[in-house]
Every structure is written in C-alpha cells, then in structure tokens.
Coordinates of C-alpha atoms and ligand atoms in Angstrom, one line a residue:
X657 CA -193.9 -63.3 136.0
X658 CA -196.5 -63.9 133.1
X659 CA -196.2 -66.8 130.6
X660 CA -194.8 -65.5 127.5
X661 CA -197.4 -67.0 124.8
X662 CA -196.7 -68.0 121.2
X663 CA -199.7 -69.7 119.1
X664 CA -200.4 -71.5 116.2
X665 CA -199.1 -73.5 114.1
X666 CA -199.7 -75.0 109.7
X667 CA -201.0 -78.5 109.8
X668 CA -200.6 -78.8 105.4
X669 CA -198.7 -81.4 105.5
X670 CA -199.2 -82.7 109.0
X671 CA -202.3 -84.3 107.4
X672 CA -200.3 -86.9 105.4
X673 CA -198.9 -88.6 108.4
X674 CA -202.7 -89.1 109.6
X675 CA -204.6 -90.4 107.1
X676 CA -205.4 -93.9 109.3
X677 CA -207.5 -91.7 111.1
X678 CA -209.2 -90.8 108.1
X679 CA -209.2 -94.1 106.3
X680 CA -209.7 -96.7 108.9
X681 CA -212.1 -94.7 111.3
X682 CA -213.2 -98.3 112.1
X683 CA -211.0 -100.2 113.4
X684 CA -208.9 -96.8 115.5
X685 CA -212.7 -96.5 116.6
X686 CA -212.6 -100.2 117.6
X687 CA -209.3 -99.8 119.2
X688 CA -210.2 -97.3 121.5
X689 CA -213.4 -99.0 122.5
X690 CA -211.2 -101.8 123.4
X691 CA -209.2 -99.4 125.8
X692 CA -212.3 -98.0 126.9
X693 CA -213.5 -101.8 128.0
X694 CA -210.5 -102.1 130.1
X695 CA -210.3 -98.9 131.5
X696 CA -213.6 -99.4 132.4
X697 CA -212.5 -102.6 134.7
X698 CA -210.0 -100.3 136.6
X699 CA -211.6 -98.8 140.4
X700 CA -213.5 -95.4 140.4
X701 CA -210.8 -92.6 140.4
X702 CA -212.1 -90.6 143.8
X703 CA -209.6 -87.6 143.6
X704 CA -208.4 -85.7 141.0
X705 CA -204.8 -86.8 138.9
X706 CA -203.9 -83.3 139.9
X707 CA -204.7 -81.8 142.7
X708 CA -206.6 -84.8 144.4
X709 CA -209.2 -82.9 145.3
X710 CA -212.3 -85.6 146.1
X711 CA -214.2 -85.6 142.7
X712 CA -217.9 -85.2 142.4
X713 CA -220.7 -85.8 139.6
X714 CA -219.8 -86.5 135.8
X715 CA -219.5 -83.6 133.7
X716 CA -219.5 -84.9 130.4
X717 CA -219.9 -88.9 128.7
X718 CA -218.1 -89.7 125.5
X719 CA -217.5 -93.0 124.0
X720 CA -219.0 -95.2 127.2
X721 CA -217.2 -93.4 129.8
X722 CA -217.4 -90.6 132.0
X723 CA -215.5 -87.7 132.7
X724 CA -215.3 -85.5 136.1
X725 CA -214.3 -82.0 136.2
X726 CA -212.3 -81.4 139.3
X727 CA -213.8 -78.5 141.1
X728 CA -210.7 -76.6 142.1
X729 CA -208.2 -77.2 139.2
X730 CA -210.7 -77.7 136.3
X731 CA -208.6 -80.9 135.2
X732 CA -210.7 -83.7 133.5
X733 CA -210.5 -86.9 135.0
X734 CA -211.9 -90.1 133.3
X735 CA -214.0 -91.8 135.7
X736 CA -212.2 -94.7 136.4
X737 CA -208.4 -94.7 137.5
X738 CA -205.3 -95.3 134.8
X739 CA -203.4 -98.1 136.8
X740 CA -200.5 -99.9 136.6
X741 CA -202.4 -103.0 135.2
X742 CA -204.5 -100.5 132.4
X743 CA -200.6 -99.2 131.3
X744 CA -199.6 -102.8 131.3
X745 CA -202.6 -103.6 128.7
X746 CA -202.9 -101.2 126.3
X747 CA -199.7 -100.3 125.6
X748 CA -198.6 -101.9 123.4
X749 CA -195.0 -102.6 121.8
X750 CA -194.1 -101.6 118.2
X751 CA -192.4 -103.8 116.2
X752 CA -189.1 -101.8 115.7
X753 CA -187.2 -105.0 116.3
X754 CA -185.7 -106.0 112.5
X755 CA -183.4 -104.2 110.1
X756 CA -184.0 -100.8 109.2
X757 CA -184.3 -99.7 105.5
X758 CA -183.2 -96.9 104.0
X759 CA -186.5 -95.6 103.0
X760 CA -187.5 -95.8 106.5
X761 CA -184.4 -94.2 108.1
X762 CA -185.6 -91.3 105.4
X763 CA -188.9 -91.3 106.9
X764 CA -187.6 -90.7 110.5
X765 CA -185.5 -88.1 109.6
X766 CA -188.8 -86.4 107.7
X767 CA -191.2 -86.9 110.4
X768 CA -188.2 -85.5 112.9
X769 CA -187.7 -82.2 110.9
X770 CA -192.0 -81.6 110.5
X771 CA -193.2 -82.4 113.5
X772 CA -189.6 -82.4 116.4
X773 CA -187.0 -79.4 115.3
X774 CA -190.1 -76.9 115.4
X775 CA -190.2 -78.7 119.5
X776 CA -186.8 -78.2 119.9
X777 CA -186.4 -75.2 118.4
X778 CA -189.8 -73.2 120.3
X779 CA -187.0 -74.9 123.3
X780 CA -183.6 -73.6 122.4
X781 CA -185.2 -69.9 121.4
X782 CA -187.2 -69.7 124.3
X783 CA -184.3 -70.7 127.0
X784 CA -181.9 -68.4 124.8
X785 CA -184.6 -65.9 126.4
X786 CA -183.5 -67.0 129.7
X787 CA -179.6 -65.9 128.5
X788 CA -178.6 -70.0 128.6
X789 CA -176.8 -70.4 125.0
X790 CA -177.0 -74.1 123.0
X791 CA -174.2 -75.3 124.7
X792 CA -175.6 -74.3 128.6
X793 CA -178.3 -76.5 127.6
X794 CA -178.3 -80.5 128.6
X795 CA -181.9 -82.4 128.2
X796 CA -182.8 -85.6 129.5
X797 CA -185.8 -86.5 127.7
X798 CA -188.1 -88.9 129.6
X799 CA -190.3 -91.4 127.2
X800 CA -188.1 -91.1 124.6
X801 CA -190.0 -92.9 122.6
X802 CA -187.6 -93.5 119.1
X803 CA -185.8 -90.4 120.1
X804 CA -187.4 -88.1 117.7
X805 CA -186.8 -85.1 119.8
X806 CA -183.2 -86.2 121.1
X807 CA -182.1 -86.3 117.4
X808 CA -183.4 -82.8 116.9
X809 CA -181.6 -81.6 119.7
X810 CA -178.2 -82.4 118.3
X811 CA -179.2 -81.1 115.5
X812 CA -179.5 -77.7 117.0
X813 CA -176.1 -78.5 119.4
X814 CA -177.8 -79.3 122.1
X815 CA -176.4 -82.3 124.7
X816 CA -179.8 -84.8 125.3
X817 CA -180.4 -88.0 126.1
X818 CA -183.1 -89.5 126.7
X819 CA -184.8 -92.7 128.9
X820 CA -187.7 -94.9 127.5
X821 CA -189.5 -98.3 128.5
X822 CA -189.5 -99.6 125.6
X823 CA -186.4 -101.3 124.1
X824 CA -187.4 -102.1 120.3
X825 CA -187.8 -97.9 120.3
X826 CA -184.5 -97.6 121.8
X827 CA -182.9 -100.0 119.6
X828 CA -184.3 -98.3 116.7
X829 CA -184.1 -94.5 117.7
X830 CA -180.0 -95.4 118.6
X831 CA -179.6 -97.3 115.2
X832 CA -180.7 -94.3 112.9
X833 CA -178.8 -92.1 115.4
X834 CA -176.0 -94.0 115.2
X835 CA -175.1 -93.7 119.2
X836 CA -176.0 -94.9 122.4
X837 CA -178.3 -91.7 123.3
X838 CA -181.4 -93.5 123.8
X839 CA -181.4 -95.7 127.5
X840 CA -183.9 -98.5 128.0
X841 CA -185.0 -98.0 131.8
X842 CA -188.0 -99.4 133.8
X843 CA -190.5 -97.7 135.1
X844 CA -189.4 -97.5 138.4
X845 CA -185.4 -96.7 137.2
X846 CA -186.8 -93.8 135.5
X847 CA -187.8 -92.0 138.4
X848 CA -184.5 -92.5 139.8
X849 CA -182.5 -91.9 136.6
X850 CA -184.7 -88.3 136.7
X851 CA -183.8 -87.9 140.7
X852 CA -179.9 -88.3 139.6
X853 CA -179.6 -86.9 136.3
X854 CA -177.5 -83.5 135.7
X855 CA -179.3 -82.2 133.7
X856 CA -180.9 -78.5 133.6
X857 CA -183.7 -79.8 131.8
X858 CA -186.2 -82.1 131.6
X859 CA -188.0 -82.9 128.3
X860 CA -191.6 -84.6 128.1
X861 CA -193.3 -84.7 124.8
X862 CA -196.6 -86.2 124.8
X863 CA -195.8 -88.1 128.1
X864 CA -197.5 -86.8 131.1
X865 CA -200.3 -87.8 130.5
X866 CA -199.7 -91.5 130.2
X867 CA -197.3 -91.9 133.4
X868 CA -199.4 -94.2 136.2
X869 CA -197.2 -92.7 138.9
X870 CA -197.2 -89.0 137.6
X871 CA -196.7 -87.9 141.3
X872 CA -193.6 -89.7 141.8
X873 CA -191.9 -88.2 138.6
X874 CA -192.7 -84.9 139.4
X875 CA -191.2 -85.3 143.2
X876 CA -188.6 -86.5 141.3
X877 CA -188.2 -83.5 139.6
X878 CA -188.8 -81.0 142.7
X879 CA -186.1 -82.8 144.5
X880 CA -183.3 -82.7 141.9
X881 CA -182.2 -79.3 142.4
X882 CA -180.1 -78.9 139.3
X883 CA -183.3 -79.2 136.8
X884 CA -184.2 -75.7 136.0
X885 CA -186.9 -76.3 133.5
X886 CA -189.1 -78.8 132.6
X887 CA -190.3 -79.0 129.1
X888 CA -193.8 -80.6 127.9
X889 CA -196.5 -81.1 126.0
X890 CA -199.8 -82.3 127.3
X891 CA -203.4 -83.2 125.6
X892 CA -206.0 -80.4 126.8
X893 CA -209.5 -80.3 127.8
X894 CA -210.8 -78.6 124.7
X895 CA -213.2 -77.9 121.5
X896 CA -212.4 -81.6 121.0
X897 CA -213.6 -83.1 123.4
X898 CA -217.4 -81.4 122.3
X899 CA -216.7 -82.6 118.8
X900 CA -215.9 -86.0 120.0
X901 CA -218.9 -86.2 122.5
X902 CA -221.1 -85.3 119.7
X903 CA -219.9 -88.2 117.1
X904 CA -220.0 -90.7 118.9
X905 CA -219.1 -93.2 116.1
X906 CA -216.1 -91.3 115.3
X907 CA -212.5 -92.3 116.2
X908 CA -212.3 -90.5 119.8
X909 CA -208.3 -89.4 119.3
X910 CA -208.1 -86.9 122.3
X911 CA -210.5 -88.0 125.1
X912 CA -210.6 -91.9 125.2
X913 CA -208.2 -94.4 124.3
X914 CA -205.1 -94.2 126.3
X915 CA -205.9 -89.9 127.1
X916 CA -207.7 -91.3 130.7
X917 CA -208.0 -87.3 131.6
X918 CA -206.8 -83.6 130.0
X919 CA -205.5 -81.3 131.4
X920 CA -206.9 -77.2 131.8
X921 CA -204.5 -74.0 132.3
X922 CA -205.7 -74.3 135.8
X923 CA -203.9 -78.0 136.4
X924 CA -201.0 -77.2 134.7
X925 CA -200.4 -73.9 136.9
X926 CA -201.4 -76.3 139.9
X927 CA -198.7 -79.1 139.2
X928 CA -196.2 -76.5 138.5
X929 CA -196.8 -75.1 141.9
X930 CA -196.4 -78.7 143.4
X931 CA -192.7 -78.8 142.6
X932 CA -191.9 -75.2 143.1
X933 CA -191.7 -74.6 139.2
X934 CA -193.9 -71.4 137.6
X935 CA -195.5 -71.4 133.9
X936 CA -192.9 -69.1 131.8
X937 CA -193.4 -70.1 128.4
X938 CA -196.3 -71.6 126.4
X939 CA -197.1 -72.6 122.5
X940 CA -200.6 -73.2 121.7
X941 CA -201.7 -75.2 118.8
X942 CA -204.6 -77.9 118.7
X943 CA -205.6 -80.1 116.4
X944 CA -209.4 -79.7 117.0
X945 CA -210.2 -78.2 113.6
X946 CA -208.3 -81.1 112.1
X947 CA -210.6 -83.6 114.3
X948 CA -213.7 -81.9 113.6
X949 CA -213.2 -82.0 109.9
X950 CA -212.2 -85.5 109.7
X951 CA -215.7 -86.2 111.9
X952 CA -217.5 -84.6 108.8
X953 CA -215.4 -86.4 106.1
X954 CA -216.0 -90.0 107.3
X955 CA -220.1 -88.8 108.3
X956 CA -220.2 -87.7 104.9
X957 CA -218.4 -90.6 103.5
X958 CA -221.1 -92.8 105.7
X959 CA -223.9 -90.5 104.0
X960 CA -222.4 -91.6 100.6
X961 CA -221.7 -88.0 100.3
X962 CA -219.1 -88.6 98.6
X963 CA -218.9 -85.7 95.6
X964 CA -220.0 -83.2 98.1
X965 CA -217.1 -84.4 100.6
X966 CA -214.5 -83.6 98.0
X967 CA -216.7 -80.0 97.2
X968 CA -216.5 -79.2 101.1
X969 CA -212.5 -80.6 101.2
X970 CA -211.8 -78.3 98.8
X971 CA -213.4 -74.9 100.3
X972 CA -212.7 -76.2 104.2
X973 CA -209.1 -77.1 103.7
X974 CA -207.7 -74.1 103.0
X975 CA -208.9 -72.2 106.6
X976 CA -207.9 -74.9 108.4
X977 CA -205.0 -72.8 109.9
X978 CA -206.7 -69.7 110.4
X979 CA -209.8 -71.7 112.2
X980 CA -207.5 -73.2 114.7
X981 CA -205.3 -70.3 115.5
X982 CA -208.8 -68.7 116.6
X983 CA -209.5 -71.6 119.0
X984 CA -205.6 -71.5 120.5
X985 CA -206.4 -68.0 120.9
X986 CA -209.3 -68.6 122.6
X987 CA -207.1 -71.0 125.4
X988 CA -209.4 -73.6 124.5
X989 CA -207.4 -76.2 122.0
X990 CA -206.5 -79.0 122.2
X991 CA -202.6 -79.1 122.8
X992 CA -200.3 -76.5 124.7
X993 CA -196.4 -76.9 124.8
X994 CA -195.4 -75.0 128.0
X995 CA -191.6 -74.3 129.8
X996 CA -191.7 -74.5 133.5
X997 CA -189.4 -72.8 135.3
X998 CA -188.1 -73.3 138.7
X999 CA -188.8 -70.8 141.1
X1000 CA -186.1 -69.1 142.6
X1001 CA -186.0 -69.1 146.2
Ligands
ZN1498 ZN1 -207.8 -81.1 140.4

C-alpha cells in the first residue's frame, strides 16, 4: 500500500517560541561547537545507523565534521559514532526541579495546543482511517520528555502514557497534568517497558534520532506483537543541511549539535522493513525556510544591515509558508511525521 501524504504546515507564530535562535546565534553557535568537540572524540562510525552498510568517503563537511551518505539507504551519518558516553555529555538536564507558577503552567498548556494537539490530532484522524475509534487507541510515548504529547492525547480521549529518562521532566510534566502518566525509566528499562507494554501504539516525537541503542528499541518493538503502529517524527537530510553548510557561522540547528545523522525516505522505508512495519502515513513540514531566513537576518545583522533587515523581514515573512510547502513537496525538508504500520502476515 502507498503512504497516504499530507504536507505543510503555518510557522506565524511558531516563530515566537524561537527567537534564541535568532537573538543569541552566538552562544547556540558555541553550544553546538561544543557538542561537535566531543562528538568529535567518539570512534569513526564504519556502518551506517541504519542499514549498517560499511560507509565510504564524506559527502558533505559542515561545522568541523563530516558527514557520510550511506550508499544503499541514503541515510546521513556523522562521521564519528553517537555513543553511550557522547549521550551521557551533552545531554543535559533542565532545571524543572522547583515550584511551578502559574504563568508557566499557562505556558505549557500554550506550547501543548501550538505545536502537540496538531501531533496528536494528524494521529487520532489518521488511525480513525485505519477504523480504530479514540477509545481503541492506547499510546506509550517513549522520551516523554514533559509529556507534551501525552497531555494532548487525553485531551483528544485517548489512553497514553508515556516513559522518559529524565526525572525533573517527569516531575514537571505529571505536576501540570495532575497524574502519574509520565514514568521515569532508565535507559535500559525502556527497552523493556516497550517489549512489555500493551499498547497498540508506540509514540516517538523528536526521539529517534537521539537513542544510542536505536537497534535495540526497534527489536523491541518488532518483538511485541500487540504494537500495531509506531508513531514518529525524525530530523531529515534536507535543504538545511545546504543552508547550514553554506553559513558556517550560523547556529547549525538540524545537522550538528546533538542531530549526529538524518534520516532520507529511503532509511525510514529501510528501518520499517527491519521490524516488519510498512510506511502508511506521512506529514511533511520543515523548518528549512525558517533556517535559511534566520541565516540572512543575523548575516545582515553582522553586515550592520540593519534597516534593510527589517525592509527584507517585512516582504520575506509573509511567503514563508508558501516557500516551505514547495520544498515538503519537493520530499526534500527538513522534518517528516510518518505512521508505521505493522505488516500483516
Ligand atoms: Zn544505510
């Protein structure tokens, strides 16, 4: 069967959770040098993340490092391997651990309806597709994170839970949901919790790409026969990575920092296969457009461009959407939410 495809998607007021980027290109440019440094100390990856298929020469360099196309699935693979010891060091805790305000339980619930119940939603219509109704639905969400997405799953009726590392996230994320949905598990307890769980789906927003042991989850997931889909989003090998490449004292958001490698249509299709699961839904909407114009803003601000920066903000801002939806269309951006579905034997 052949992916259903949505795309697009308005960034307006995405912008205004972003401005950092904008404002402190600096010291996020720093940061990911910093990551960069110590990714840089890990061994040479020799296969791909993927397919591990043996790697051969760099294909592009961005930001001191080098990146290796694998020759079968297309993936992008940062030269040097994301370890247990690179995980260890650059990701770093948030301080969620104190009282939570008002104002700031406002602001989760804000930055849950902009940027999570669209998620959830593209989830729920898409499965309602598959004839499963809210209430067939149960998620386990792995990396949690503050449980953003949880907490727009009950808002649609939908049973989740959801397993994270980090405990000052769960304590928060269960304190503004006021219940226990959020687990703190290790790394290792994850996998297991995911070879165990009952539920028919399994949730993974902005994850992937940062598990070490990546193999292990998704055997996890192949072997726990009452998961029927697996839901995700994943950085891709896109128009970004040129723009980033190109500006190379520019905040590298998508290829560098903790991104160690993106992923292509091709390597998504190729770890579905792995665990039996096929590609029957995707959602296609980058944020290259949004990186390339904040590369011209803080050259321009650099060039003490300044009154022509606010000229060009005005004219660029408005076709931002339209720009974009031509490079999702084009299957070259630089995020895709996709549904796997497992195969039916
Ligand atoms: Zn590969």
């Amino acid at each position: 069967m052949a992916a259903q495809k949505k795309y697009g998607k308005s960034f307006g007021k995405l912008n205004s959770f972003k401005t950092g980027f904008f404002e402190n290109n600096d010291g996020m440019l720093r940061m990911a040098d910093k990551m960069a440094d110590i990714l840089s100390s890990q061994p040479k990856r020799t296969v791909c993340k993927i397919c591990e298929s043996p790697l051969s020469a760099p294909f592009l360099k961005s930001h001191g490092l080098n990146y290796i196309k694998c020759e079968k699935c297309g993936h992008l693979n940062s030269e040097f391997e994301d370890t247990d010891d690179f995980a260890d060091r650059v990701y770093v805790q948030d301080d969620y651990s104190r009282n939570y305000s008002e104002a700031e339980k406002e602001q989760y619930m804000s930055r849950r309806d902009l940027i999570y119940i669209p998620k959830a939603e593209f989830l729920r219509d898409c499965l309602e597709k598959e004839g499963l109704s809210a209430e067939d639905m149960n998620v386990l969400d792995i990396g949690a994170g503050c449980g953003y997405f949880v907490s727009s799953l009950h808002e649609l009726k939908i049973a989740a839970s959801g397993i994270e590392v980090s405990e000052n996230e769960v304590n928060y994320g269960n304190s503004v949901m006021g219940d226990e949905s959020l687990l703190c598990v290790g790394l290792t307890d994850s996998i297991r919790h995911i070879r165990e769980t009952s539920a028919n789906i399994v949730s993974a927003i902005g994850v992937l790409e940062h598990l070490v042991h990546l193999k292990e989850n998704l055997c996890a997931i192949r072997e726990n026969e009452s998961i029927s889909y697996l839901y995700a989003s994943v950085p891709m090998f896109s128009f970004s990575c040129a723009f980033e490449a190109s500006h190379q004292d520019c905040y590298n958001r998508h290829m560098g920092g903790t991104h160690t490698h993106l992923f292509t249509d091709e390597s998504i299709a190729y770890m579905a296969e792995s665990i039996g699961f096929e590609v029957a839904y995707e959602w296609r909407f980058g944020s290259d457009i949004n990186d390339l114009y904040r590369f011209i803003m803080v050259e321009l601000a650099r060039t003490e461009n300044n009154a022509f920066a606010s000229y060009f903000s005005e004219r660029f801002t408005p076709l931002m959407d339209e720009l974009q939806l031509v490079l999702d269309k084009s299957g070259f951006s630089s995020e895709l939410h996709f549904i796997l579905k497992r195969r039916k034997r």
